[in-house]
Short mmCIF file of C-alpha atoms and ligand atoms in Angstrom, two decimals:
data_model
loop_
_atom_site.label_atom_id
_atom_site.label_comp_id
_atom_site.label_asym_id
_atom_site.label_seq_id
_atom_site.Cartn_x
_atom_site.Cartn_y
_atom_site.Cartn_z
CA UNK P 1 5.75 -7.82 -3.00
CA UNK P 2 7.39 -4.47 -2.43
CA UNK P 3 3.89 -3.35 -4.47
CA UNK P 4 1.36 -4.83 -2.33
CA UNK P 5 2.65 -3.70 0.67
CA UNK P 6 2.69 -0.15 -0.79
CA UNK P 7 -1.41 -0.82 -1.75
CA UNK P 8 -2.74 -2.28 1.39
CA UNK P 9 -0.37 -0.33 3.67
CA UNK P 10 -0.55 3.20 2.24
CA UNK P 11 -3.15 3.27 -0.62
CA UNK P 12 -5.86 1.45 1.00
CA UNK P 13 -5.58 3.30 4.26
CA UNK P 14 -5.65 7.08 2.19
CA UNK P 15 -8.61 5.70 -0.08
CA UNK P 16 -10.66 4.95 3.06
CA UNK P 17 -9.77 7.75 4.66
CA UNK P 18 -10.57 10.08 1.65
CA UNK P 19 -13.99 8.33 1.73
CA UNK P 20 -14.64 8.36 5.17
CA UNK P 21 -13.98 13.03 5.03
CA UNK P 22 -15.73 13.17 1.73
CA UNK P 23 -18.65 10.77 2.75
CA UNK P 24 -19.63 12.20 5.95
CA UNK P 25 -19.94 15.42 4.01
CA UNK P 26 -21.73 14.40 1.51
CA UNK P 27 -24.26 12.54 3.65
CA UNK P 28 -24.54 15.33 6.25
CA UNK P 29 -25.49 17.71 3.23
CA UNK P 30 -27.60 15.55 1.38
CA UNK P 31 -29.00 13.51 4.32
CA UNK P 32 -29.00 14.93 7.33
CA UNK P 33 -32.60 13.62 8.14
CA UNK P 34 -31.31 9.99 8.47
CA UNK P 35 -28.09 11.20 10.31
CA UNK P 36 -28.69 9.14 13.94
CA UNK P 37 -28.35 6.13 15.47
CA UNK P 38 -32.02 4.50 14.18
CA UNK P 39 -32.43 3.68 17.69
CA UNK P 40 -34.65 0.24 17.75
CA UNK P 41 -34.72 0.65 21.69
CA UNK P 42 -38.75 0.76 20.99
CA UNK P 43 -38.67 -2.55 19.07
CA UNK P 44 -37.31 -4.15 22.13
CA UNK P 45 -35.90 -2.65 25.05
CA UNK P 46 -34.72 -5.58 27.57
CA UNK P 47 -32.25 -7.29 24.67
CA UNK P 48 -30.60 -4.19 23.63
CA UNK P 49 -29.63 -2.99 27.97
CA UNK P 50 -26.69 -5.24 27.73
CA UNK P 51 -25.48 -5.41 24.56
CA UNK P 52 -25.22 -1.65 23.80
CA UNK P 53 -24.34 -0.86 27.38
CA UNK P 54 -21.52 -3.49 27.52
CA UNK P 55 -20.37 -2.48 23.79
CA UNK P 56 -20.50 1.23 24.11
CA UNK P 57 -18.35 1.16 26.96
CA UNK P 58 -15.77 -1.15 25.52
CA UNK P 59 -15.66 0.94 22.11
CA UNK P 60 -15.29 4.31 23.80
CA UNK P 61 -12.45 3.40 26.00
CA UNK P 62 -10.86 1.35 22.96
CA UNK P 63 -10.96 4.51 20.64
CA UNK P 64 -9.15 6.01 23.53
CA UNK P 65 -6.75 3.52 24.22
CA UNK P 66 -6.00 3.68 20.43
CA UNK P 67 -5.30 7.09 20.42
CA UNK P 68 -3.25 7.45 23.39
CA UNK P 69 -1.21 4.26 23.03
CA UNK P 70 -0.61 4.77 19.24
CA UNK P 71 -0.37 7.74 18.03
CA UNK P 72 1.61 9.29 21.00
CA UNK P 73 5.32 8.02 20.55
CA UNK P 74 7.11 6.66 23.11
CA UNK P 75 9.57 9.39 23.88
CA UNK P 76 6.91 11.24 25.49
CA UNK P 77 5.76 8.53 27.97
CA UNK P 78 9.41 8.03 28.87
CA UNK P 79 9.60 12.07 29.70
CA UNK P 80 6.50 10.51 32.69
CA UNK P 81 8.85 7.88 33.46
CA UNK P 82 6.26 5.09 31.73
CA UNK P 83 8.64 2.71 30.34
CA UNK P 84 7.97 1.01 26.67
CA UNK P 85 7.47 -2.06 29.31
CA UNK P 86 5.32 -0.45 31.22
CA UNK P 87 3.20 1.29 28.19
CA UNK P 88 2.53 -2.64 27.30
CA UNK P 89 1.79 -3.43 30.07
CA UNK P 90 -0.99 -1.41 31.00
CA UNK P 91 -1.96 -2.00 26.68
CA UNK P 92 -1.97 -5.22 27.36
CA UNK P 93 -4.40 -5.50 31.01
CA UNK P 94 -6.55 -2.43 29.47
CA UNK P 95 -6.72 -4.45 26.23
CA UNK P 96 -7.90 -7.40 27.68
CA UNK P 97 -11.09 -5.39 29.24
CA UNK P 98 -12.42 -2.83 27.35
CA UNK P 99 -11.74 -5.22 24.80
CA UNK P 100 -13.54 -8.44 25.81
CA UNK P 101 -16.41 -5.69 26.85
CA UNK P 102 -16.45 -4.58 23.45
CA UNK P 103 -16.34 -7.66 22.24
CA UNK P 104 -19.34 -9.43 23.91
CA UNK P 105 -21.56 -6.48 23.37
CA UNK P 106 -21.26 -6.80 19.39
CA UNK P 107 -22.06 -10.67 20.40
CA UNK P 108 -25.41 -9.62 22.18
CA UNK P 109 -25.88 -6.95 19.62
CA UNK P 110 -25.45 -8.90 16.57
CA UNK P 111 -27.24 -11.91 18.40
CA UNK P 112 -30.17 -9.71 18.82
CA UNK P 113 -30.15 -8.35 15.26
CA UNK P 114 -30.57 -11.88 14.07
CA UNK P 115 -33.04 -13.73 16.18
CA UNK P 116 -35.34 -10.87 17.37
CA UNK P 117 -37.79 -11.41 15.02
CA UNK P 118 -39.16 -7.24 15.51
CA UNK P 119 -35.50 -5.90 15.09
CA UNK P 120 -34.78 -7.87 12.02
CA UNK P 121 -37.97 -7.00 10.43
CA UNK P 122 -36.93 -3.12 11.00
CA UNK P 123 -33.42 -3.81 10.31
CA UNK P 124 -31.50 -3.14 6.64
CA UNK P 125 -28.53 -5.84 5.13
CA UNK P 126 -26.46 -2.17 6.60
CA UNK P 127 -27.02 -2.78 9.98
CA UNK P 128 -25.76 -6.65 10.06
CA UNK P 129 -23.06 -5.28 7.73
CA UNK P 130 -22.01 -2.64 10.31
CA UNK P 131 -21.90 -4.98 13.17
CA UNK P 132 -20.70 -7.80 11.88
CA UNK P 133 -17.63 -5.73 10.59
CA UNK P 134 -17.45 -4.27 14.51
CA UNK P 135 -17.58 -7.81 15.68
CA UNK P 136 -14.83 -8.90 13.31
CA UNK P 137 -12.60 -6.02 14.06
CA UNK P 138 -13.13 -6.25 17.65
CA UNK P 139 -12.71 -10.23 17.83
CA UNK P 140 -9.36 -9.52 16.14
CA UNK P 141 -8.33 -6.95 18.38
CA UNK P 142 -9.03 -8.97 21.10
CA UNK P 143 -7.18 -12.26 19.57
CA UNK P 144 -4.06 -9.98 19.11
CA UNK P 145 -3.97 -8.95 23.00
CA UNK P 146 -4.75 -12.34 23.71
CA UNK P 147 -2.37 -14.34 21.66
CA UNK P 148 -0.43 -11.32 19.03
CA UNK P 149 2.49 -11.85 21.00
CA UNK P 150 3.74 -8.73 19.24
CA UNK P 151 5.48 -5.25 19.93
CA UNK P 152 3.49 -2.73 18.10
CA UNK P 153 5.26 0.06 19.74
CA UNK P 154 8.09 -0.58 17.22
CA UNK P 155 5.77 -1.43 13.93
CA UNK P 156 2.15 -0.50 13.58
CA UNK P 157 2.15 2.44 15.93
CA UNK P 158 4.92 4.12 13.89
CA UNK P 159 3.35 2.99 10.61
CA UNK P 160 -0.20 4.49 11.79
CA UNK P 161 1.60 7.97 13.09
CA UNK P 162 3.13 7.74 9.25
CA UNK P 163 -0.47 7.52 7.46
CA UNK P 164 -1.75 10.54 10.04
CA UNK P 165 1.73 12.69 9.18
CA UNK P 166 1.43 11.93 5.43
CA UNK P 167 5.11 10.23 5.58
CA UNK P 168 3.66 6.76 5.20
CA UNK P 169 6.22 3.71 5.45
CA UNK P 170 4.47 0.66 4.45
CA UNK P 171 7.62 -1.35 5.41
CA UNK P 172 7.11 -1.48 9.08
CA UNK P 173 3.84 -3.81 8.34
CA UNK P 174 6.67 -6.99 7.36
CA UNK P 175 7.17 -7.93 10.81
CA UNK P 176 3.82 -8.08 11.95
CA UNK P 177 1.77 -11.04 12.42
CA UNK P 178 -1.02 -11.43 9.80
CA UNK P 179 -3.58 -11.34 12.45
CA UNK P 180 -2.71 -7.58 13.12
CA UNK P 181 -2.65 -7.38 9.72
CA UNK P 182 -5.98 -8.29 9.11
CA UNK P 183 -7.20 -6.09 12.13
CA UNK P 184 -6.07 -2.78 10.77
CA UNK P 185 -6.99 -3.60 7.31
CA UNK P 186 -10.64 -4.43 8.33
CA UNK P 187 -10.57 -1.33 10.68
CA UNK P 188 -9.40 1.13 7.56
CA UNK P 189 -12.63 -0.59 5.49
CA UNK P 190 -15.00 -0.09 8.60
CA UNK P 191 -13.93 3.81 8.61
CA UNK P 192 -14.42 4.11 4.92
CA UNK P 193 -17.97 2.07 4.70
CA UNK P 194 -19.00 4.20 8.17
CA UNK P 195 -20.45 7.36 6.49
CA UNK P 196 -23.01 5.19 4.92
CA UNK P 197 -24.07 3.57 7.61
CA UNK P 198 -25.53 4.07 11.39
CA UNK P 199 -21.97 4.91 12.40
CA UNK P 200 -22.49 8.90 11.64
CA UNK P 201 -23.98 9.09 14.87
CA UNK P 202 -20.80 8.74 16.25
CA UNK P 203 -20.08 12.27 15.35
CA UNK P 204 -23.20 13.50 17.30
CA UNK P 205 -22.73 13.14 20.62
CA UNK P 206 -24.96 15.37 22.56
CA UNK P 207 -22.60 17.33 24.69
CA UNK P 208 -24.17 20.50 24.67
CA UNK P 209 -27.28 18.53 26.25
CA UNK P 210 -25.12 18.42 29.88
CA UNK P 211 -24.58 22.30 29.74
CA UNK P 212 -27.41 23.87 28.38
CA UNK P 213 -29.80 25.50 30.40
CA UNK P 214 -32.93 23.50 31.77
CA UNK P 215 -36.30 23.68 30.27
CA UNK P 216 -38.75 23.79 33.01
CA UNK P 217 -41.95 22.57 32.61
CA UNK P 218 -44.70 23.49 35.32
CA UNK P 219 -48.14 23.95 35.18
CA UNK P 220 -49.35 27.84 34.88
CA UNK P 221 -51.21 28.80 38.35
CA UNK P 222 -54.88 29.73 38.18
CA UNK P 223 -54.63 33.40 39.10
CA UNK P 224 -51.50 34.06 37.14
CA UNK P 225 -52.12 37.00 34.53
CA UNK P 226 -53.03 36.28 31.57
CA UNK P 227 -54.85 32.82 32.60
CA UNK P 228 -58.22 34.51 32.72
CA UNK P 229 -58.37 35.31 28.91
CA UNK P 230 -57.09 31.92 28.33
CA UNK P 231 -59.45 30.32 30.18
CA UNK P 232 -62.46 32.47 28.55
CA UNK P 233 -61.57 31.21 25.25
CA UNK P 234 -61.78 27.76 27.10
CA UNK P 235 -65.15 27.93 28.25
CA UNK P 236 -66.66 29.31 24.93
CA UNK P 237 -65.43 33.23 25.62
CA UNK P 238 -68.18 33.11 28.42
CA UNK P 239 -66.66 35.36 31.41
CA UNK P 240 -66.59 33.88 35.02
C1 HEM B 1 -19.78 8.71 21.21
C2 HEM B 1 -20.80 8.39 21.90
C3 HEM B 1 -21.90 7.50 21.40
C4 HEM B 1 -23.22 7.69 21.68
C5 HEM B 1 -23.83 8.83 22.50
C6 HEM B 1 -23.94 6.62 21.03
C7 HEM B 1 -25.31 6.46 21.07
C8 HEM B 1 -26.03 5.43 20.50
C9 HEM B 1 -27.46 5.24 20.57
C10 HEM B 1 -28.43 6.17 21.27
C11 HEM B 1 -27.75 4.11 19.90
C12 HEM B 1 -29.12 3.53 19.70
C13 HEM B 1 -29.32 2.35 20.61
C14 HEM B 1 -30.31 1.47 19.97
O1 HEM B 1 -29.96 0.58 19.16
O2 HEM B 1 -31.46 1.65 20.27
C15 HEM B 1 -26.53 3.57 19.38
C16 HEM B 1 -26.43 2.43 18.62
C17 HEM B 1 -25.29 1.95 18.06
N1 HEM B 1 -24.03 2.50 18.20
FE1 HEM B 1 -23.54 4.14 19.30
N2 HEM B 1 -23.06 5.81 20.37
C18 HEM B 1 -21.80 6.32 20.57
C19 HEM B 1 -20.60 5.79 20.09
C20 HEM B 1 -20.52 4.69 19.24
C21 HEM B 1 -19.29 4.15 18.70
C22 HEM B 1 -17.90 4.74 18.97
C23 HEM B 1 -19.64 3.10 17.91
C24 HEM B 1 -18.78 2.19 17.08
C25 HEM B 1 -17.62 2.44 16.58
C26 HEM B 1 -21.08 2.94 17.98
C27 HEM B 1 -21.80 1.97 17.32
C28 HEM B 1 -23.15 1.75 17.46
C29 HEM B 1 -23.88 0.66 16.81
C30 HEM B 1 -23.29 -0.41 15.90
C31 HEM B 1 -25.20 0.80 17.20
C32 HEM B 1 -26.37 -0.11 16.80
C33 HEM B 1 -26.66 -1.16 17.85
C34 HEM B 1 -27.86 -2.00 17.42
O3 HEM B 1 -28.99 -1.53 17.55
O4 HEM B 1 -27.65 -3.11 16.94
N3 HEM B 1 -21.58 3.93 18.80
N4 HEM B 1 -25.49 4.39 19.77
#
């Protein structure tokens, strides 16, 4: 027992992990060419609006739910007066909407994937793989804020600060319900398969795009300098 806890809570976690540094390396050496999102907005536009606007949304603020709620401990929302009752709280109402969000996206996405006939024709065994492992990670999540019933702030968010630290302590798993279980064990596999899938694109979000500078494109005037040479080698080289 003591064994399998100590594989699925500590090994399996640090495998996918290892994969998930070494494979995004690899693949942004050896294939940076295919390193995007493979965008099929020009197979069909109108069935993607929702689905990717609804699941981006819901993804983005989970990540960032994750991060704040989990791998910040306690003490230090109790130095801003947020309660451990209060840090559920707003877990638990936050939970509910970026995660249903999430949730129903994958739905339209995966929906899509399947019956539009010009996105599944484009589309690889990776892409249903990819979101159907989003949709089951997600639909978990969302079961667990539903009907977990659980305190994580006592269990998995000490375990998961214990993976990130390198003190790992598989023990605090026991308590929780296998539905949790199942969650962050699917969400460890999902890291690990991502370098090998669509899922790099994650890691190239265009920020730079909102402060570079702007390219202006304007038409050159008639009489600017320089326009009567071009236009001689327009008309033939024939001057005037
Ligand atoms: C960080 C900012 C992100 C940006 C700028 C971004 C951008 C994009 C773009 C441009 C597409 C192509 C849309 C299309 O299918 O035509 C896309 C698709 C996709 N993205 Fe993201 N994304 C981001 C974050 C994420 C995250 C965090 C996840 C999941 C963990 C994710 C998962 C996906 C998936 C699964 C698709 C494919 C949808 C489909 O066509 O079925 N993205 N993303």
């Amino acid at each position: 027992m003591d064994l399998i806890y100590e594989l699925i809570f500590t090994v399996f976690p640090y495998l996918c992990l290892a994969t998930f540094v070494v494979g995004h390396s690899y693949r942004y050496i050896t294939d940076r060419y295919a390193w995007n999102a493979h965008s099929s907005q020009i197979l069909d536009k109108k069935s993607l609006r929702w689905g990717a606007l609804l699941f981006h949304a819901g993804i983005i603020m989970t990540f960032v739910g994750h991060a704040g709620g989990l791998l910040i401990p306690q003490k230090y929302y109790d130095l801003f007066g947020i309660t451990s009752e209060m840090h559920l709280a707003i877990a638990h109402w936050m939970g509910e909407v970026v995660g249903i969000a999430a949730f129903v996206g994958c739905l339209l996405l995966l929906w899509r994937r399947i019956t539009n006939h010009r996105v599944r024709a484009a589309g690889t065994i990776n892409d249903l793989i990819t979101l159907g492992g989003l949709t089951l990670v997600v639909g978990l999540g969302v079961y667990n804020v539903f009907f977990g019933n659980h305190n994580v702030l006592n269990s998995v968010a000490p375990w998961i600060r214990g993976i990130v630290f390198f003190s790992p302590e598989p023990d605090l798993m026991r308590p929780v319900p296998l539905s949790f279980k199942i969650h962050v064990t699917a969400a460890w596999a999902l890291l690990g398969f991502s370098p090998f899938s669509r899922l790099v694109h994650i890691w190239s979000v265009p920020i730079f795009y909102f402060f570079r500078r702007r390219i202006v494109f304007r038409r050159k005037p008639r009489n600017a300098p320089g326009v009567e040479g071009f236009g001689r080698l327009e008309s033939g080289g024939k001057e005037g």
